[in-house]
């Protein structure tokens, strides 16, 4: 329906970014990646973006006076680039309410577990430590909490006997790449309603 104007925030490897870049290139996804921003200079995701001809910049949080000051800078970079939806793809920072309000209802995240189970860091390790037999992937809208926003889509991944973080992580990642692209495609086709407005009071 409408071309999505995306900004992607990353901190690391960027395999989810790669899946989105590939889907855009092969026209499976009607989107333009306006800007990729990493808070870490060494993030391989930056190379992936540049190799695809997409603008990629480092915005380091080091030396910033506050979380809000950093987030304000991020907001203005993304707005200046014409970003409509912000896609978190392994961005290892918690966004402040200031950022969430600036892109109200237009920030998505992917998490390697079936939320509300195992939020926060090391979701794979948490799942293995609990001995769950099924874990998975969640794509959700971002709100002010950590991995607490309204769920858009989930997909299960079985935990197999003998799994460790590497083997489970490989299967979870493969599912992430499919699910993120599917959700973005549905969004571009107008099939995903925005998150409901926060309750007053
Ligand atoms: C993914 O597992 C994602 O769910 C989590 O961070 C990881 C990022 O991986 N939020 P990559 O950088 O996209 O390879």
XYZ file of C-alpha atoms in Angstrom, residues 2-122:
121
model
C 2.600 2.573 1.091
C 6.368 2.451 0.948
C 7.658 2.299 4.514
C 10.307 4.860 5.362
C 12.459 3.017 7.865
C 15.193 3.902 10.308
C 17.009 0.903 11.772
C 18.846 1.064 15.113
C 21.592 -1.489 15.671
C 24.470 -2.277 18.011
C 26.000 -5.462 16.688
C 26.043 -8.077 13.975
C 22.987 -6.880 12.112
C 21.672 -10.148 10.717
C 18.103 -8.863 11.104
C 19.099 -5.684 9.292
C 20.529 -7.897 6.543
C 17.243 -9.779 6.220
C 15.413 -6.461 5.809
C 17.981 -5.138 3.312
C 17.664 -8.353 1.282
C 13.864 -8.208 1.323
C 13.906 -4.598 0.130
C 16.416 -5.363 -2.608
C 14.411 -8.353 -3.854
C 11.207 -6.309 -3.694
C 9.608 -8.651 -1.185
C 9.222 -5.630 1.049
C 8.033 -2.205 -0.068
C 10.330 -0.097 2.094
C 13.231 2.326 1.956
C 15.849 2.234 4.671
C 16.495 5.935 5.153
C 19.130 5.564 7.850
C 20.905 2.979 9.973
C 22.230 4.218 13.300
C 24.562 2.302 15.594
C 25.614 3.341 19.085
C 28.761 1.234 18.604
C 31.420 2.064 16.050
C 32.511 -1.580 15.667
C 29.025 -2.866 14.811
C 29.221 -5.107 11.739
C 25.700 -3.940 10.916
C 27.227 -0.652 9.686
C 29.208 -2.513 7.033
C 26.139 -4.435 5.954
C 24.220 -1.193 5.467
C 27.008 0.543 3.575
C 27.521 -2.510 1.339
C 23.852 -2.172 0.385
C 24.262 1.540 -0.335
C 22.298 2.631 2.725
C 23.376 5.585 4.905
C 24.835 4.327 8.147
C 26.110 6.468 10.992
C 27.497 6.037 14.467
C 25.818 7.922 17.269
C 27.764 7.096 20.398
C 26.205 7.473 23.802
C 29.620 8.045 25.349
C 30.077 11.555 26.636
C 26.385 12.390 26.339
C 25.139 14.214 29.453
C 21.974 12.119 29.838
C 19.852 9.394 28.269
C 17.382 12.074 27.149
C 20.104 14.132 25.476
C 21.222 11.051 23.556
C 17.673 10.156 22.579
C 16.969 13.731 21.440
C 19.950 13.506 19.129
C 18.723 10.173 17.775
C 15.241 11.582 17.202
C 16.545 14.531 15.234
C 18.837 12.347 13.092
C 15.964 10.020 12.265
C 13.513 12.857 11.601
C 16.022 14.672 9.387
C 16.402 11.476 7.364
C 12.640 11.263 6.801
C 12.105 8.181 8.941
C 8.529 7.177 9.614
C 8.977 3.842 11.437
C 11.889 2.940 13.706
C 13.003 -0.692 13.638
C 15.109 -1.901 16.557
C 17.380 -4.699 15.374
C 19.686 -5.670 18.198
C 19.932 -2.124 19.572
C 21.350 -2.632 23.055
C 20.007 0.500 24.696
C 16.765 1.231 26.457
C 14.938 4.105 24.814
C 13.560 6.838 27.057
C 9.902 7.949 27.064
C 11.117 11.005 25.136
C 12.069 8.812 22.173
C 8.983 6.618 22.426
C 6.740 9.715 22.421
C 8.566 11.260 19.461
C 7.784 8.165 17.367
C 4.587 7.260 19.201
C 3.246 3.935 17.954
C 5.923 3.716 15.279
C 8.768 1.840 16.990
C 9.115 -1.935 16.566
C 11.412 -4.397 18.309
C 12.252 -8.059 17.882
C 13.014 -10.224 20.888
C 14.409 -13.780 20.917
C 11.765 -15.306 23.218
C 8.009 -15.668 23.522
C 7.266 -12.569 25.582
C 6.249 -12.010 28.324
C 8.652 -14.895 29.086
C 12.329 -14.003 29.292
C 12.430 -10.256 28.663
C 15.670 -8.269 28.829
C 19.152 -9.530 28.115
C 20.217 -13.112 27.414
